[in-house]
Amino acid sequence: MKYRKIIFSLIFIFFLIFPVAANNILSPGLTKTAPYADIPVQRTPNWGGMDAEFIQAGHNDRIRQNGTIYQIRFAVADASKLTQFIFTIWRKNGTNYDRIATTDNLINNISNGINIIDLATPIEGVQEGDFYGYSIKSSADALYIDTNVTDHRTFYVSDSVTSSTNYNWTHQTNTTYVFVVEPFMDKPYMAFIGDSIISGFPEHLSFLQNEDVTDIQASIENKWSRKVDKSYQNMGFGGDTTGKLNSRFISDVVDLSPEFVLIEGGINDINAYPVIDYTTTLDNWESMIQKASNKKITPVIMLILPDSRATNERSDNISYMNEQLIKLANLYSPSIVVDARCHIGVQRASGPPGNCWDIDRKYTGDGLHYNSIGNERIAQAIKDSFRFVYGKEGLYNLIQPDGTIIYSTSLSDATNISLRMASTTGTANVSLNMPAAGEYANITIYSGTIGLINIDNLSPNQCDLLSSDSMNIETKVAMNGNIRFTKKLPSGTYSIRCNIPPAIIVWNSSRTNGKSLSLSVNVSENVNFSAIADQAITSWDWEYDGIYSVSRTNNDFTASWADPGLKTIRVFAENQNGTSNIITWEVNVTAKSNQTMNNPQDVNGSRGGSVNMSSSEKPGSGGSTLNALISSIVALPIKLKFLIVFFLLTIAIMFGDYVKSK
């Protein structure tokens, strides 16, 4: 009995010292929206030693996106001092503030360190420019702020505010510090990164900057968003060169995981003294484009806009840089080029014909930056450049008389499909649908007539254009990877079917349970590899360390190795349409501590390994299942390990007491 009391006492102490948060994992698809600051490394608590309500009221503390807040993330230095933590959202009302949302007390979800909390009731209707706050009850300092960061603004009041509407925060106690609470929303459709032009100067400054200049609706981003009904974050910062943009591209774009990123910059490089050389500027541009492309973020490249103050020589330099940016865009597909120069520019008489080197005076006050109506023109140019359907409903699907490009990630082997009007007047409303099984593309023409469908960079030899009732309209054979259908197509739905080679789209191994192509195993340990293609396959070809290979109808393969070292497994698939891509696993085989480092021949005669060809035999049975369970427990956080141990000990002792009582 005394042991049982000890166990229960230990469990009680454990929960007292180590409260377990409800969740400590960021949900995929969510992104940070405020503030423009990071959670500092936690040190001795120095903040929040009272019952008080706070608002983060700095310009660079404001929320950068419209949407719903699903999660928040913040750090607590000493949770034992807290009895209340409530998260709030405030909105500016003239010079005062209205509290528009508040959570329940989150104290039961809070522990020392980083806390990621799913809001039981997500906060809907949050707007760009709103402020976040928090209300706490604390017996002593429980939070930590970095006192070296002093470019923010916090207002606070003892206990709580006297009114949740029209509250005058600016008359309360304030400091330049920030307590970072990060609200998370759905990732934005597009992030905008650039200098003062993207930030919005002179009528608005982004919520990365700390100077309070606010006219959100005057910004390029907001005007674009209202045209297309898509979300965004404004990550512009006045004065940035391309070097500064590149240095913050990961944190300010890639970490947001947008589908598109509009990149603007270069005028500060050209206007710098001394001038930053072309090579450096272009290297910075390409680095940003690469970073985006590597993360499947489509780059939207805004050509450098005019500068009415620039000399002819400097304006010619801008034109040269833009020519290089267009060439860069051609190297990275898909990408979009936005050329807004002649949307806001007029010809300079002393320049070459059609130069658009000067900004129309009605769009600018200083010859470099844009007013609200100038930003309206730039936003329209961005919208007009978005002629892509990117794996979902099109952002912009009106086909203009000069044609447009539609791109879809669901096309397995096409770089692009372009559609052109059959006449030079009017428009056609077209959407690219998700292809059905066996289709290369599926297109619906809602209005107008399409006279040309062109597919570039195509590997199939032949494609058929079919009506919605599967009647063949036109058959074309690819010439240099290009197929062009020329029949005039009225309103209706059409499909394109081609003899597309198979593609391996899913692969796995029993040691990774995912698409990882690198794994580690022990000598003599069986590993099962498998692959799935997007078509029916007649032959799977497996290669074992470049020596042992076999063709078979099964899509899985089990292998083991008798000696340590770096090994490889490769597979590709074949059918009547051709040969698929090759998937290669790199396997690091390590020796067990009690094994010798000999290198015997296996029964099949292949060097340094053995192969089990039975598809029905699955690794991980018997003892390996127990090993996997133990490995999973070992990988758990320390708190959960303690919980499991205490639970098992408690059950064992209670069972022992029960047996003794019998």
XYZ file of C-alpha atoms in Angstrom:
662
model
C 0.000 0.000 0.000
C 2.820 2.421 0.801
C 4.211 2.012 -2.711
C 0.857 2.819 -4.212
C 0.739 6.049 -2.201
C 4.231 6.911 -3.375
C 3.266 6.361 -7.009
C 0.163 8.517 -6.773
C 2.173 11.208 -5.003
C 4.736 11.193 -7.794
C 2.017 11.483 -10.418
C 0.481 14.435 -8.572
C 3.862 16.173 -8.292
C 4.551 15.516 -11.977
C 1.329 17.185 -13.114
C 1.965 20.060 -10.706
C 5.450 20.730 -12.041
C 4.888 19.793 -15.695
C 1.428 20.835 -16.872
C 0.807 19.436 -20.348
C -0.348 21.889 -23.027
C -3.285 20.909 -25.196
C -1.201 21.146 -28.365
C 2.327 22.180 -29.248
C 2.298 21.663 -32.999
C 1.628 24.271 -35.661
C -1.125 23.154 -38.002
C -0.033 22.799 -41.649
C -1.429 25.464 -43.930
C -1.349 28.181 -41.265
C 1.002 31.142 -41.227
C 2.077 33.900 -38.844
C 0.343 37.263 -39.287
C 1.860 39.466 -36.526
C 3.920 41.065 -35.027
C 7.088 41.917 -36.975
C 9.213 40.437 -34.207
C 10.306 36.983 -33.098
C 9.721 35.179 -29.812
C 12.959 35.746 -27.850
C 15.003 33.051 -26.172
C 13.481 32.734 -22.710
C 15.416 34.032 -19.724
C 14.518 35.125 -16.183
C 10.941 36.499 -16.131
C 10.838 40.315 -16.299
C 7.290 41.133 -17.445
C 3.693 40.736 -16.364
C 4.080 40.711 -12.596
C 0.576 42.081 -11.961
C -3.072 41.806 -12.901
C -3.289 43.877 -16.075
C -4.604 44.196 -19.607
C -2.289 45.016 -22.517
C -2.487 46.000 -26.177
C 0.372 45.779 -28.681
C -0.296 49.104 -30.404
C 2.889 49.605 -32.430
C 2.561 49.968 -36.200
C 4.845 46.940 -36.624
C 2.722 44.950 -34.144
C -0.451 45.099 -36.245
C -1.999 42.087 -37.984
C -1.005 41.865 -41.643
C -3.834 39.801 -43.142
C -7.604 39.465 -43.307
C -9.015 36.147 -42.112
C -9.636 33.825 -39.174
C -7.179 33.219 -36.333
C -7.007 29.485 -35.565
C -3.884 29.238 -33.414
C -1.650 31.477 -31.323
C 1.959 30.951 -30.256
C 3.839 32.594 -27.398
C 6.361 31.773 -24.690
C 5.967 31.733 -20.918
C 8.989 31.926 -18.624
C 7.256 30.857 -15.384
C 3.725 29.503 -15.812
C 3.378 28.823 -12.084
C 2.927 32.568 -11.480
C -0.021 32.868 -13.883
C -3.666 32.241 -13.097
C -5.126 33.917 -16.203
C -4.086 34.504 -19.802
C -6.706 35.796 -22.238
C -5.926 36.732 -25.862
C -7.778 39.701 -27.396
C -8.196 41.516 -30.731
C -8.692 45.285 -30.949
C -9.659 47.549 -33.857
C -8.926 51.249 -34.283
C -12.027 53.458 -34.004
C -10.857 56.966 -34.876
C -8.293 57.717 -32.199
C -9.744 55.121 -29.808
C -10.106 51.322 -29.912
C -12.857 48.680 -29.842
C -12.203 45.183 -28.514
C -13.758 42.909 -31.139
C -12.782 39.469 -29.844
C -11.587 37.698 -26.729
C -10.753 34.096 -25.912
C -11.543 32.133 -22.780
C -8.899 31.899 -20.082
C -6.155 29.764 -21.660
C -4.295 29.018 -18.435
C -5.002 25.266 -18.554
C -3.178 25.063 -21.898
C -0.073 26.941 -20.787
C 3.276 25.576 -19.616
C 6.822 26.881 -19.440
C 8.447 27.484 -22.833
C 6.770 27.817 -26.208
C 2.996 27.340 -26.197
C 1.020 26.670 -29.380
C -2.686 26.793 -28.621
C -5.610 25.834 -30.844
C -8.379 28.325 -30.194
C -11.535 26.435 -29.203
C -13.510 29.141 -31.002
C -11.452 30.567 -33.897
C -11.570 34.361 -34.138
C -13.321 35.199 -37.401
C -13.501 38.501 -39.263
C -10.053 39.761 -38.283
C -8.889 42.572 -40.573
C -5.509 43.770 -41.762
C -4.441 46.510 -39.351
C -6.151 45.087 -36.259
C -4.187 44.893 -33.003
C -3.711 42.024 -30.594
C -3.711 42.213 -26.828
C -3.779 40.025 -23.739
C -5.126 40.107 -20.205
C -3.272 38.364 -17.372
C -3.476 37.692 -13.664
C -0.105 36.987 -12.142
C 1.423 36.799 -8.674
C 4.864 37.826 -9.981
C 6.730 38.255 -13.256
C 5.790 35.274 -15.403
C 6.731 36.462 -18.913
C 9.946 37.543 -20.604
C 10.525 40.420 -23.011
C 13.743 41.364 -24.786
C 14.511 44.856 -23.458
C 17.020 45.381 -26.264
C 14.125 45.540 -28.759
C 12.644 49.016 -28.335
C 10.897 49.881 -31.622
C 7.399 48.677 -30.658
C 4.599 50.106 -28.522
C 2.686 48.524 -25.617
C -0.101 50.179 -23.632
C -1.365 48.620 -20.411
C -3.763 49.246 -17.559
C -4.082 47.648 -14.114
C -6.705 44.921 -13.792
C -8.720 45.382 -17.017
C -10.101 48.080 -19.292
C -13.191 49.934 -18.128
C -14.861 49.649 -21.534
C -14.461 47.331 -24.496
C -15.646 50.010 -26.954
C -14.214 53.415 -27.815
C -11.440 52.878 -25.273
C -8.651 55.458 -25.127
C -5.565 53.286 -24.922
C -3.194 56.142 -25.784
C -3.801 57.793 -22.396
C -2.609 54.685 -20.534
C 0.870 53.685 -19.395
C 3.079 52.713 -22.316
C 6.459 51.253 -23.155
C 8.451 50.559 -26.320
C 8.762 46.828 -25.606
C 6.831 43.964 -27.213
C 5.502 40.723 -25.762
C 5.256 38.513 -28.822
C 2.022 36.584 -29.337
C 1.842 35.219 -32.874
C -1.653 34.795 -34.401
C -1.908 32.168 -37.176
C -4.319 32.263 -40.134
C -4.630 30.354 -43.406
C -1.583 31.027 -45.561
C -1.974 34.039 -47.886
C -2.615 33.540 -51.584
C 0.168 35.990 -52.385
C 2.945 37.671 -50.424
C 4.264 41.006 -51.701
C 7.889 41.832 -50.975
C 9.659 44.984 -52.065
C 10.762 48.472 -51.122
C 8.730 51.642 -50.396
C 6.599 51.135 -53.528
C 5.239 47.841 -52.154
C 5.140 49.183 -48.588
C 2.774 51.911 -49.866
C 4.705 55.155 -49.338
C 3.703 57.967 -49.106
C 0.055 57.194 -48.234
C 0.647 53.966 -46.313
C 3.472 52.030 -44.704
C 3.425 48.263 -44.253
C 3.082 46.766 -40.796
C 6.753 45.814 -40.889
C 7.719 49.441 -40.320
C 7.262 51.271 -37.018
C 6.168 54.667 -38.326
C 2.390 55.011 -38.137
C 1.237 55.934 -41.652
C -1.973 54.044 -42.367
C -4.216 54.033 -45.425
C -4.584 50.342 -46.201
C -7.022 50.851 -49.080
C -4.520 53.077 -50.903
C -1.939 50.265 -51.134
C -1.229 48.216 -54.254
C -1.910 44.973 -52.378
C -5.311 45.982 -51.072
C -6.454 47.297 -54.453
C -5.331 44.050 -56.110
C -7.051 41.951 -53.438
C -10.365 43.747 -53.904
C -10.182 43.072 -57.645
C -9.595 39.327 -57.299
C -10.863 38.440 -53.814
C -7.607 36.802 -52.714
C -5.642 37.145 -49.462
C -2.193 38.696 -49.139
C 0.472 39.959 -46.776
C 2.318 43.226 -47.433
C 5.995 42.574 -46.669
C 7.339 45.774 -48.227
C 9.941 47.874 -46.403
C 10.971 51.358 -47.486
C 14.570 51.850 -48.616
C 15.374 48.170 -49.129
C 17.853 47.220 -51.828
C 17.662 43.809 -53.478
C 20.366 42.655 -51.058
C 18.151 43.445 -48.066
C 15.136 41.877 -49.765
C 17.115 38.716 -50.423
C 18.413 38.572 -46.840
C 14.866 38.521 -45.413
C 13.219 36.493 -48.175
C 13.096 33.225 -46.214
C 11.557 34.694 -43.049
C 9.270 37.189 -44.816
C 8.106 35.079 -47.776
C 9.054 31.392 -47.719
C 7.998 30.926 -44.097
C 4.554 32.336 -44.980
C 4.051 29.542 -47.572
C 2.034 31.630 -50.055
C 1.056 30.222 -53.445
C 2.536 33.269 -55.193
C 5.081 35.924 -54.284
C 5.260 39.259 -56.057
C 8.840 40.525 -55.970
C 9.529 44.227 -56.582
C 12.890 45.909 -56.193
C 15.992 47.256 -57.845
C 15.355 51.000 -58.062
C 17.246 51.559 -54.788
C 20.189 49.575 -56.209
C 20.263 51.792 -59.294
C 19.861 54.995 -57.264
C 22.433 53.975 -54.630
C 25.706 55.858 -54.308
C 27.869 54.278 -55.398
C 25.555 52.391 -57.751
C 25.244 48.687 -56.959
C 26.555 46.777 -59.962
C 24.197 44.892 -62.278
C 25.657 41.492 -61.443
C 24.978 41.882 -57.719
C 21.409 43.059 -58.313
C 20.636 40.241 -60.736
C 22.231 37.672 -58.428
C 19.958 38.864 -55.622
C 16.927 38.673 -57.913
C 17.776 35.149 -59.056
C 18.413 34.038 -55.479
C 14.915 35.172 -54.478
C 13.322 33.533 -57.516
C 15.177 30.284 -56.770
C 14.132 30.304 -53.114
C 10.517 30.714 -54.160
C 10.640 28.079 -56.908
C 12.380 25.570 -54.635
C 9.400 25.786 -52.264
C 6.787 25.580 -55.055
C 5.939 29.276 -54.637
C 5.288 30.822 -58.051
C 7.374 34.002 -58.482
C 5.603 37.090 -59.850
C 8.372 39.324 -61.166
C 7.485 43.023 -61.264
C 9.729 44.868 -63.682
C 11.437 47.960 -62.260
C 9.095 50.933 -62.547
C 10.048 54.357 -64.002
C 11.814 57.138 -62.117
C 10.958 60.560 -63.546
C 13.944 62.082 -61.718
C 16.470 59.761 -63.374
C 18.767 60.864 -66.160
C 18.450 59.277 -69.583
C 21.507 57.162 -68.796
C 20.013 55.898 -65.557
C 16.622 55.289 -67.205
C 18.413 53.273 -69.873
C 20.006 51.252 -67.066
C 16.512 50.505 -65.715
C 15.458 49.280 -69.177
C 18.530 47.043 -69.368
C 17.818 45.555 -65.942
C 14.238 44.806 -66.972
C 15.435 42.975 -70.084
C 17.591 40.779 -67.831
C 14.669 40.138 -65.462
C 12.542 38.922 -68.379
C 15.344 36.524 -69.321
C 15.523 35.328 -65.721
C 11.781 34.696 -65.709
C 12.154 32.468 -68.756
C 14.548 30.238 -66.799
C 12.032 29.530 -64.056
C 8.699 28.024 -65.059
C 6.076 28.716 -64.000
C 6.676 32.404 -63.370
C 4.733 35.560 -64.132
C 6.120 38.891 -65.350
C 4.268 42.086 -64.443
C 5.141 44.973 -66.741
C 3.329 48.005 -65.338
C 5.695 50.581 -66.833
C 3.340 51.903 -69.480
C 0.323 51.576 -67.180
C 1.677 54.505 -65.186
C 4.417 55.867 -67.454
C 4.557 58.254 -70.406
C 7.189 58.691 -73.085
C 10.152 60.959 -72.416
C 10.771 63.032 -75.513
C 14.549 62.751 -75.187
C 14.443 58.975 -74.894
C 13.934 56.173 -77.434
C 10.457 55.608 -78.958
C 7.873 54.037 -76.620
C 10.117 54.343 -73.562
C 7.591 55.174 -70.748
C 10.507 56.603 -68.748
C 8.483 59.284 -66.931
C 5.611 58.661 -64.516
C 2.382 60.359 -65.526
C 2.088 63.352 -63.161
C -1.429 62.421 -62.079
C -0.041 59.206 -60.554
C 2.884 60.617 -58.522
C 3.841 63.479 -56.266
C 7.612 63.083 -56.276
C 8.351 61.345 -59.580
C 9.192 58.017 -57.923
C 6.380 56.931 -55.594
C 2.700 56.471 -56.397
C -0.502 57.927 -55.043
C -3.714 55.939 -54.640
C -4.768 56.209 -58.287
C -1.274 55.254 -59.414
C -1.414 52.188 -57.193
C -4.801 51.379 -58.741
C -3.139 51.250 -62.168
C -0.341 49.008 -60.877
C -2.854 46.673 -59.201
C -4.712 46.374 -62.500
C -1.458 45.511 -64.271
C -0.852 42.729 -61.726
C -4.363 41.368 -62.228
C -3.980 41.479 -66.003
C -0.751 39.481 -65.710
C -2.389 36.695 -63.737
C -3.505 34.454 -66.558
C -2.777 31.259 -64.670
C -5.070 28.611 -63.291
C -2.776 27.202 -60.645
C -4.126 23.812 -59.654
C -7.450 25.278 -58.563
C -10.110 27.725 -59.612
C -8.554 30.422 -61.777
C -7.557 33.731 -60.288
C -8.192 35.317 -63.667
C -9.853 33.380 -66.449
C -10.982 35.915 -69.042
C -9.180 35.088 -72.273
C -8.281 38.334 -74.020
C -8.145 38.645 -77.830
C -4.336 38.468 -77.728
C -4.506 35.071 -75.998
C -3.466 34.003 -72.532
C -1.573 31.233 -70.774
C -3.163 28.702 -68.439
C -0.954 26.595 -66.235
C -2.011 23.729 -63.978
C 0.055 21.550 -61.679
C -2.330 18.715 -62.495
C -0.934 18.488 -66.027
C 1.577 15.710 -65.687
C 3.878 16.609 -68.558
C 2.926 20.021 -69.970
C 4.835 23.211 -69.334
C 1.868 25.267 -70.449
C -1.290 25.382 -72.489
C -2.109 28.576 -74.350
C -5.536 29.420 -75.736
C -6.196 32.075 -78.350
C -9.391 33.714 -79.499
C -10.766 32.900 -82.947
C -11.372 36.638 -83.525
C -9.672 39.850 -82.462
C -12.703 41.323 -80.718
C -14.494 40.520 -77.501
C -13.401 38.100 -74.814
C -13.895 34.449 -74.018
C -14.547 33.125 -70.543
C -12.620 29.896 -70.101
C -11.691 27.685 -67.171
C -9.210 24.836 -66.933
C -10.864 21.941 -65.081
C -9.239 19.108 -63.189
C -8.553 16.365 -65.763
C -10.352 13.061 -65.341
C -8.469 9.767 -65.392
C -6.713 9.392 -68.744
C -7.167 13.060 -69.705
C -4.312 15.432 -70.309
C -6.477 18.523 -69.934
C -10.133 19.459 -69.580
C -11.373 22.891 -70.671
C -14.760 24.598 -70.445
C -15.555 27.548 -72.727
C -18.377 29.516 -71.123
C -18.605 32.225 -73.771
C -16.809 33.295 -76.948
C -14.967 31.095 -79.449
C -11.467 29.647 -79.104
C -9.585 29.164 -82.362
C -6.258 27.827 -81.141
C -5.136 25.456 -78.399
C -1.376 25.106 -78.163
C 0.569 22.735 -75.888
C 4.336 23.239 -75.543
C 7.164 21.029 -74.244
C 5.120 17.897 -74.711
C 6.565 14.391 -74.662
C 3.591 12.357 -76.048
C 3.633 11.696 -79.797
C -0.085 12.111 -80.392
C -3.038 13.870 -78.731
C -6.789 13.860 -79.432
C -9.172 16.772 -78.895
C -12.553 15.387 -77.805
C -16.001 16.858 -77.218
C -17.917 16.320 -73.978
C -19.561 13.213 -75.513
C -16.088 11.802 -76.396
C -16.398 12.521 -80.133
C -12.994 13.091 -81.748
C -12.752 16.665 -83.041
C -9.101 16.735 -84.036
C -5.983 14.541 -83.780
C -2.495 16.030 -83.890
C 1.009 14.599 -83.775
C 3.646 16.500 -81.788
C 6.280 18.401 -83.763
C 9.347 19.230 -81.673
C 7.302 18.733 -78.518
C 4.519 21.038 -79.684
C 0.884 20.223 -80.506
C -1.501 22.821 -81.953
C -5.250 22.299 -82.346
C -6.788 24.776 -84.802
C -10.489 23.858 -84.953
C -12.798 26.680 -83.822
C -14.484 25.698 -80.580
C -17.743 27.304 -79.387
C -19.083 27.162 -75.833
C -18.821 23.715 -74.274
C -16.507 21.348 -72.435
C -13.586 19.674 -74.199
C -10.906 17.223 -73.199
C -7.461 16.393 -74.509
C -6.140 12.823 -74.309
C -2.527 11.934 -75.050
C -0.315 8.879 -74.853
C 1.413 10.120 -71.718
C 4.241 8.026 -70.250
C 3.507 6.779 -66.730
C 4.767 8.723 -63.737
C 5.644 7.357 -60.302
C 3.709 9.656 -57.990
C 3.948 7.876 -54.618
C 6.838 5.945 -53.117
C 7.506 4.572 -49.690
C 9.656 2.305 -47.567
C 8.859 0.410 -44.400
C 11.499 2.439 -42.550
C 10.343 5.923 -43.574
C 6.559 5.722 -44.066
C 6.733 8.681 -46.430
C 8.426 10.101 -49.495
C 11.866 10.358 -47.911
C 14.512 8.827 -50.179
C 17.163 8.550 -47.470
C 17.026 5.943 -44.718
C 19.226 4.017 -42.315
C 18.934 0.298 -41.542
C 20.911 -2.373 -39.731
C 22.800 -5.167 -41.414
C 20.459 -8.104 -42.283
C 17.354 -6.017 -41.603
C 14.563 -6.463 -44.154
C 13.237 -3.273 -45.755
C 10.223 -3.159 -48.042
C 10.156 -0.575 -50.851
C 7.036 0.257 -52.845
C 5.870 2.663 -55.533
C 2.610 3.719 -57.155
C 2.211 5.125 -60.671
C -0.560 7.214 -62.216
C -1.306 4.512 -64.824
C -1.648 0.742 -65.033
C 1.864 -0.725 -65.207
C 2.968 -3.834 -67.090
C 6.481 -4.029 -65.646
C 8.212 -2.696 -62.537
C 12.002 -2.664 -62.907
C 13.955 -2.814 -59.643
C 17.710 -2.245 -59.407
C 19.687 -3.374 -56.379
C 23.024 -1.571 -55.785
C 23.416 -1.259 -59.547
C 23.996 -5.010 -59.895
C 20.954 -7.093 -59.058
C 17.884 -6.125 -61.116
C 14.558 -7.739 -61.805
C 11.364 -6.994 -63.763
C 8.101 -7.978 -62.176
C 4.438 -7.072 -62.054
C 4.464 -6.327 -58.332
C 5.067 -2.768 -57.260
C 6.988 -3.651 -54.079
C 10.419 -5.076 -53.368
C 12.036 -6.352 -50.148
C 15.778 -6.155 -49.633
C 18.445 -6.571 -46.947
C 22.218 -6.212 -46.877
C 24.881 -8.402 -45.269
C 27.523 -5.692 -44.904
C 27.478 -2.002 -43.942
C 27.870 0.906 -46.339
C 25.865 3.254 -48.568
C 23.485 1.235 -50.784
C 20.921 2.133 -53.442
C 17.552 0.850 -54.616
C 16.108 2.163 -57.894
C 12.775 1.588 -59.569
C 11.026 2.677 -62.743
C 7.797 1.559 -64.406
C 6.881 0.672 -68.004
C 3.690 0.264 -70.018
C 2.497 0.787 -73.578
C 2.857 4.574 -73.202
C 6.541 4.498 -72.300
C 8.891 4.584 -69.333
C 8.369 6.495 -66.098
C 10.666 8.624 -64.006
C 13.247 6.824 -61.823
C 12.989 6.790 -58.026
C 16.252 6.193 -56.130
C 16.566 5.427 -52.423
C 19.904 5.887 -50.642
C 20.218 3.370 -47.812
C 22.851 3.756 -45.091
C 23.458 0.235 -43.774
C 25.108 0.138 -40.343
C 26.550 -2.815 -38.437
C 25.089 -3.878 -35.113
C 27.525 -3.581 -32.225
C 27.828 -7.378 -31.845
C 28.365 -8.067 -35.551
C 31.670 -8.529 -37.314
C 32.513 -6.515 -40.403
C 32.823 -9.421 -42.819
C 31.437 -9.357 -46.346
C 29.961 -12.742 -47.276
C 28.432 -13.583 -50.620
C 24.665 -14.035 -50.421
C 22.745 -16.986 -51.788
C 21.964 -15.127 -54.995
C 25.579 -14.376 -55.670
C 25.242 -10.605 -55.436
C 27.917 -8.805 -53.472
C 27.226 -7.544 -49.970
C 23.503 -8.122 -49.787
C 20.519 -10.418 -49.943
C 17.104 -9.984 -51.514
C 13.761 -11.368 -50.426
C 11.416 -11.419 -53.426
C 8.223 -12.446 -51.606
C 5.525 -9.807 -51.929
C 3.433 -11.404 -49.199
C 6.208 -11.191 -46.616
C 5.953 -7.891 -44.793
C 8.797 -6.500 -42.652
C 8.061 -5.272 -39.183
C 6.307 -8.406 -37.885
C 7.110 -10.202 -34.641
C 10.090 -8.771 -32.782
C 10.440 -5.824 -35.149
C 6.936 -4.677 -34.200
C 8.001 -4.528 -30.546
C 11.162 -2.698 -31.565
C 9.108 -0.174 -33.490
C 6.840 0.343 -30.481
C 9.816 0.888 -28.205
C 11.377 3.295 -30.720
C 8.149 5.263 -30.861
C 8.061 5.563 -27.083
C 11.701 6.648 -26.988
C 10.914 9.426 -29.476
C 8.156 10.864 -27.288
C 8.656 14.098 -25.323
C 10.069 13.603 -21.842
C 6.767 14.562 -20.169
C 4.854 11.865 -21.992
C 7.545 9.287 -21.235
C 7.157 10.036 -17.521
C 3.399 9.789 -17.829
C 3.595 6.388 -19.517
C 6.054 5.057 -16.914
C 3.928 6.311 -14.011
C 0.804 4.881 -15.577
C 2.344 1.427 -16.073
C 3.791 1.388 -12.560
C 0.464 2.398 -11.079
C -1.376 -0.354 -12.954
C 1.214 -2.925 -11.874
C 1.042 -1.956 -8.182
C -2.751 -1.806 -8.154
C -2.856 -5.251 -9.743
C -0.423 -6.535 -7.110
C -2.598 -5.128 -4.328
C -5.633 -6.766 -5.903
C -3.903 -10.174 -6.075
C -2.792 -9.905 -2.444
C -6.302 -9.059 -1.331
C -7.522 -12.322 -2.882
